[in-house]
PDB file of C-alpha atoms and ligand atoms in Angstrom:
ATOM      1  CA  UNK A1169      -2.962 -24.486 -46.918  1.00  0.00           C
ATOM      2  CA  UNK A1170      -3.468 -24.745 -43.175  1.00  0.00           C
ATOM      3  CA  UNK A1171      -6.448 -26.581 -41.713  1.00  0.00           C
ATOM      4  CA  UNK A1172      -7.874 -26.348 -38.239  1.00  0.00           C
ATOM      5  CA  UNK A1173     -10.961 -26.598 -36.120  1.00  0.00           C
ATOM      6  CA  UNK A1174     -12.506 -26.685 -32.685  1.00  0.00           C
ATOM      7  CA  UNK A1175     -12.075 -29.387 -30.067  1.00  0.00           C
ATOM      8  CA  UNK A1176     -15.286 -31.301 -30.895  1.00  0.00           C
ATOM      9  CA  UNK A1177     -14.919 -31.089 -34.678  1.00  0.00           C
ATOM     10  CA  UNK A1178     -18.223 -29.271 -35.348  1.00  0.00           C
ATOM     11  CA  UNK A1179     -16.302 -26.308 -36.812  1.00  0.00           C
ATOM     12  CA  UNK A1180     -13.591 -26.843 -39.413  1.00  0.00           C
ATOM     13  CA  UNK A1181     -11.729 -24.217 -41.430  1.00  0.00           C
ATOM     14  CA  UNK A1182      -8.911 -23.733 -43.886  1.00  0.00           C
ATOM     15  CA  UNK A1183      -6.632 -20.757 -44.457  1.00  0.00           C
ATOM     16  CA  UNK A1184      -4.393 -20.033 -47.431  1.00  0.00           C
ATOM     17  CA  UNK A1185      -1.142 -18.108 -47.724  1.00  0.00           C
ATOM     18  CA  UNK A1186       1.255 -16.640 -45.196  1.00  0.00           C
ATOM     19  CA  UNK A1187       0.236 -15.219 -41.844  1.00  0.00           C
ATOM     20  CA  UNK A1188       0.734 -11.436 -41.621  1.00  0.00           C
ATOM     21  CA  UNK A1189       1.955 -11.914 -38.057  1.00  0.00           C
ATOM     22  CA  UNK A1190       1.545 -14.385 -35.218  1.00  0.00           C
ATOM     23  CA  UNK A1191       1.396 -12.758 -31.799  1.00  0.00           C
ATOM     24  CA  UNK A1192       0.721 -13.923 -28.256  1.00  0.00           C
ATOM     25  CA  UNK A1193      -1.876 -11.577 -26.779  1.00  0.00           C
ATOM     26  CA  UNK A1194      -1.912 -10.790 -23.080  1.00  0.00           C
ATOM     27  CA  UNK A1195      -4.941  -8.466 -23.054  1.00  0.00           C
ATOM     28  CA  UNK A1196      -7.684  -8.818 -20.479  1.00  0.00           C
ATOM     29  CA  UNK A1197     -10.378  -9.509 -23.091  1.00  0.00           C
ATOM     30  CA  UNK A1198      -8.462 -12.477 -24.528  1.00  0.00           C
ATOM     31  CA  UNK A1199      -7.762 -13.748 -21.035  1.00  0.00           C
ATOM     32  CA  UNK A1200     -11.382 -13.567 -19.901  1.00  0.00           C
ATOM     33  CA  UNK A1201     -12.816 -15.016 -23.104  1.00  0.00           C
ATOM     34  CA  UNK A1202     -10.358 -17.903 -23.331  1.00  0.00           C
ATOM     35  CA  UNK A1203      -9.959 -18.605 -19.638  1.00  0.00           C
ATOM     36  CA  UNK A1204      -6.199 -18.757 -20.259  1.00  0.00           C
ATOM     37  CA  UNK A1205      -3.323 -16.388 -19.392  1.00  0.00           C
ATOM     38  CA  UNK A1206      -2.642 -15.573 -23.068  1.00  0.00           C
ATOM     39  CA  UNK A1207      -3.893 -16.402 -26.552  1.00  0.00           C
ATOM     40  CA  UNK A1208      -1.916 -16.962 -29.763  1.00  0.00           C
ATOM     41  CA  UNK A1209      -3.366 -15.106 -32.749  1.00  0.00           C
ATOM     42  CA  UNK A1210      -2.288 -15.645 -36.372  1.00  0.00           C
ATOM     43  CA  UNK A1211      -3.407 -12.714 -38.514  1.00  0.00           C
ATOM     44  CA  UNK A1212      -4.591 -13.221 -42.120  1.00  0.00           C
ATOM     45  CA  UNK A1213      -6.518 -11.328 -44.788  1.00  0.00           C
ATOM     46  CA  UNK A1214     -10.187 -12.156 -44.182  1.00  0.00           C
ATOM     47  CA  UNK A1215     -10.464 -13.598 -47.703  1.00  0.00           C
ATOM     48  CA  UNK A1216      -7.797 -16.218 -46.883  1.00  0.00           C
ATOM     49  CA  UNK A1217     -10.066 -17.924 -44.329  1.00  0.00           C
ATOM     50  CA  UNK A1218     -12.824 -20.315 -45.289  1.00  0.00           C
ATOM     51  CA  UNK A1219     -15.028 -22.098 -42.749  1.00  0.00           C
ATOM     52  CA  UNK A1220     -15.550 -25.542 -44.277  1.00  0.00           C
ATOM     53  CA  UNK A1221     -17.823 -27.083 -41.639  1.00  0.00           C
ATOM     54  CA  UNK A1222     -20.332 -25.684 -39.171  1.00  0.00           C
ATOM     55  CA  UNK A1223     -21.179 -22.129 -38.167  1.00  0.00           C
ATOM     56  CA  UNK A1224     -19.263 -20.412 -35.363  1.00  0.00           C
ATOM     57  CA  UNK A1225     -21.212 -18.368 -32.845  1.00  0.00           C
ATOM     58  CA  UNK A1226     -20.370 -14.648 -32.772  1.00  0.00           C
ATOM     59  CA  UNK A1227     -19.864 -12.807 -29.490  1.00  0.00           C
ATOM     60  CA  UNK A1228     -19.468  -9.019 -29.290  1.00  0.00           C
ATOM     61  CA  UNK A1229     -16.590  -8.812 -26.807  1.00  0.00           C
ATOM     62  CA  UNK A1230     -16.139  -5.048 -27.202  1.00  0.00           C
ATOM     63  CA  UNK A1231     -17.775  -2.231 -29.173  1.00  0.00           C
ATOM     64  CA  UNK A1232     -16.317  -3.388 -32.497  1.00  0.00           C
ATOM     65  CA  UNK A1233     -14.580  -6.640 -31.539  1.00  0.00           C
ATOM     66  CA  UNK A1234     -16.293  -9.865 -32.558  1.00  0.00           C
ATOM     67  CA  UNK A1235     -15.098 -13.211 -31.235  1.00  0.00           C
ATOM     68  CA  UNK A1236     -16.230 -16.406 -32.915  1.00  0.00           C
ATOM     69  CA  UNK A1237     -16.295 -19.731 -31.138  1.00  0.00           C
ATOM     70  CA  UNK A1238     -17.775 -23.206 -31.457  1.00  0.00           C
ATOM     71  CA  UNK A1239     -21.326 -23.190 -30.027  1.00  0.00           C
ATOM     72  CA  UNK A1240     -20.986 -26.880 -29.080  1.00  0.00           C
ATOM     73  CA  UNK A1241     -17.597 -27.130 -27.328  1.00  0.00           C
ATOM     74  CA  UNK A1242     -16.724 -23.474 -26.737  1.00  0.00           C
ATOM     75  CA  UNK A1243     -13.333 -23.418 -28.472  1.00  0.00           C
ATOM     76  CA  UNK A1244     -12.358 -19.862 -29.415  1.00  0.00           C
ATOM     77  CA  UNK A1245     -11.557 -19.583 -33.122  1.00  0.00           C
ATOM     78  CA  UNK A1246     -11.601 -16.167 -34.788  1.00  0.00           C
ATOM     79  CA  UNK A1247     -11.523 -12.455 -33.990  1.00  0.00           C
ATOM     80  CA  UNK A1248     -12.499  -9.596 -36.274  1.00  0.00           C
ATOM     81  CA  UNK A1249     -12.653  -5.867 -35.650  1.00  0.00           C
ATOM     82  CA  UNK A1250     -14.081  -4.125 -38.711  1.00  0.00           C
ATOM     83  CA  UNK A1251     -13.287  -0.726 -37.216  1.00  0.00           C
ATOM     84  CA  UNK A1252      -9.644  -1.183 -36.201  1.00  0.00           C
ATOM     85  CA  UNK A1253      -8.575  -3.948 -38.595  1.00  0.00           C
ATOM     86  CA  UNK A1254     -10.837  -3.991 -41.658  1.00  0.00           C
ATOM     87  CA  UNK A1255     -10.642  -7.098 -43.894  1.00  0.00           C
ATOM     88  CA  UNK A1256      -8.397  -8.832 -41.337  1.00  0.00           C
ATOM     89  CA  UNK A1257      -9.123 -11.945 -39.315  1.00  0.00           C
ATOM     90  CA  UNK A1258      -7.182 -13.227 -36.331  1.00  0.00           C
ATOM     91  CA  UNK A1259      -7.207 -16.988 -35.917  1.00  0.00           C
ATOM     92  CA  UNK A1260      -6.486 -18.659 -32.576  1.00  0.00           C
ATOM     93  CA  UNK A1261      -3.312 -20.405 -33.691  1.00  0.00           C
ATOM     94  CA  UNK A1262      -3.646 -23.274 -31.215  1.00  0.00           C
ATOM     95  CA  UNK A1263      -6.684 -24.451 -33.226  1.00  0.00           C
ATOM     96  CA  UNK A1264      -4.476 -25.254 -36.237  1.00  0.00           C
ATOM     97  CA  UNK A1265      -4.271 -29.014 -36.824  1.00  0.00           C
ATOM     98  CA  UNK A1266      -0.495 -28.471 -36.608  1.00  0.00           C
ATOM     99  CA  UNK A1267      -0.011 -25.587 -34.155  1.00  0.00           C
ATOM    100  CA  UNK A1268       3.785 -25.767 -34.668  1.00  0.00           C
ATOM    101  CA  UNK A1269       3.482 -24.725 -38.296  1.00  0.00           C
ATOM    102  CA  UNK A1270       3.437 -20.938 -37.729  1.00  0.00           C
ATOM    103  CA  UNK A1271       5.766 -19.992 -34.842  1.00  0.00           C
ATOM    104  CA  UNK A1272       4.800 -17.025 -32.669  1.00  0.00           C
ATOM    105  CA  UNK A1273       6.782 -13.847 -33.369  1.00  0.00           C
ATOM    106  CA  UNK A1274       5.869 -11.407 -30.615  1.00  0.00           C
ATOM    107  CA  UNK A1275       4.091 -10.745 -27.344  1.00  0.00           C
ATOM    108  CA  UNK A1276       1.451  -8.000 -27.591  1.00  0.00           C
ATOM    109  CA  UNK A1277      -0.683  -6.096 -25.066  1.00  0.00           C
ATOM    110  CA  UNK A1278       2.027  -6.744 -22.479  1.00  0.00           C
ATOM    111  CA  UNK A1279       0.711  -3.700 -20.586  1.00  0.00           C
ATOM    112  CA  UNK A1280      -2.137  -5.980 -19.425  1.00  0.00           C
ATOM    113  CA  UNK A1281      -0.036  -9.117 -18.919  1.00  0.00           C
ATOM    114  CA  UNK A1282      -0.353 -11.000 -15.635  1.00  0.00           C
ATOM    115  CA  UNK A1283       2.689 -10.079 -13.543  1.00  0.00           C
ATOM    116  CA  UNK A1284       3.700 -13.697 -12.952  1.00  0.00           C
ATOM    117  CA  UNK A1285       3.650 -14.449 -16.701  1.00  0.00           C
ATOM    118  CA  UNK A1286       6.742 -12.291 -17.208  1.00  0.00           C
ATOM    119  CA  UNK A1287       8.933 -15.001 -15.642  1.00  0.00           C
ATOM    120  CA  UNK A1288       6.808 -18.059 -16.529  1.00  0.00           C
ATOM    121  CA  UNK A1289       9.712 -19.610 -18.448  1.00  0.00           C
ATOM    122  CA  UNK A1290      11.753 -19.669 -15.212  1.00  0.00           C
ATOM    123  CA  UNK A1291       9.251 -21.866 -13.339  1.00  0.00           C
ATOM    124  CA  UNK A1292      10.183 -25.506 -12.594  1.00  0.00           C
ATOM    125  CA  UNK A1293       9.394 -27.701 -15.618  1.00  0.00           C
ATOM    126  CA  UNK A1294       8.321 -31.349 -15.744  1.00  0.00           C
ATOM    127  CA  UNK A1295       7.857 -33.517 -18.846  1.00  0.00           C
ATOM    128  CA  UNK A1296       4.538 -34.588 -17.300  1.00  0.00           C
ATOM    129  CA  UNK A1297       3.846 -33.794 -13.630  1.00  0.00           C
ATOM    130  CA  UNK A1298       6.012 -33.247 -10.558  1.00  0.00           C
ATOM    131  CA  UNK A1299       7.087 -36.494  -8.843  1.00  0.00           C
ATOM    132  CA  UNK A1300       4.690 -37.599  -6.094  1.00  0.00           C
ATOM    133  CA  UNK A1301       6.253 -37.484  -2.637  1.00  0.00           C
TER     134      UNK A1301
HETATM  135 ZN1   ZN B1445     -16.647 -27.618 -31.232  1.00  0.00          ZN
HETATM  136 ZN1   ZN B1446      -6.086  -9.890 -26.782  1.00  0.00          ZN
END
């Protein structure tokens, strides 16, 4: 059993069983909705997910795509597309209480990836911030 929720705590959920796949999505819709270069999605059967607190707001981000987020703090939570992926829910994996628990397995929608993301792991890295000069 994995538990998770939004930043402010108004929405809480639990999900049972194994993720079908966990992918990092680089599509433009995920980028615009999250305000981040990519989004981690853990895919589950819809029946495995139970919202235990609060009611997410639903946003139609494409013709059949529905993104759910916390109406209070804005954290993105779930994605469903009844047309393309019936009975499947994607959960934003960084909202798990322990986001390490299901490692990502693939990058998807790389056709829309930001060009500089391809070599992001080669950028200078600091445990916190660069030293002040
Ligand atoms: Zn919230
Ligand atoms: Zn996406």
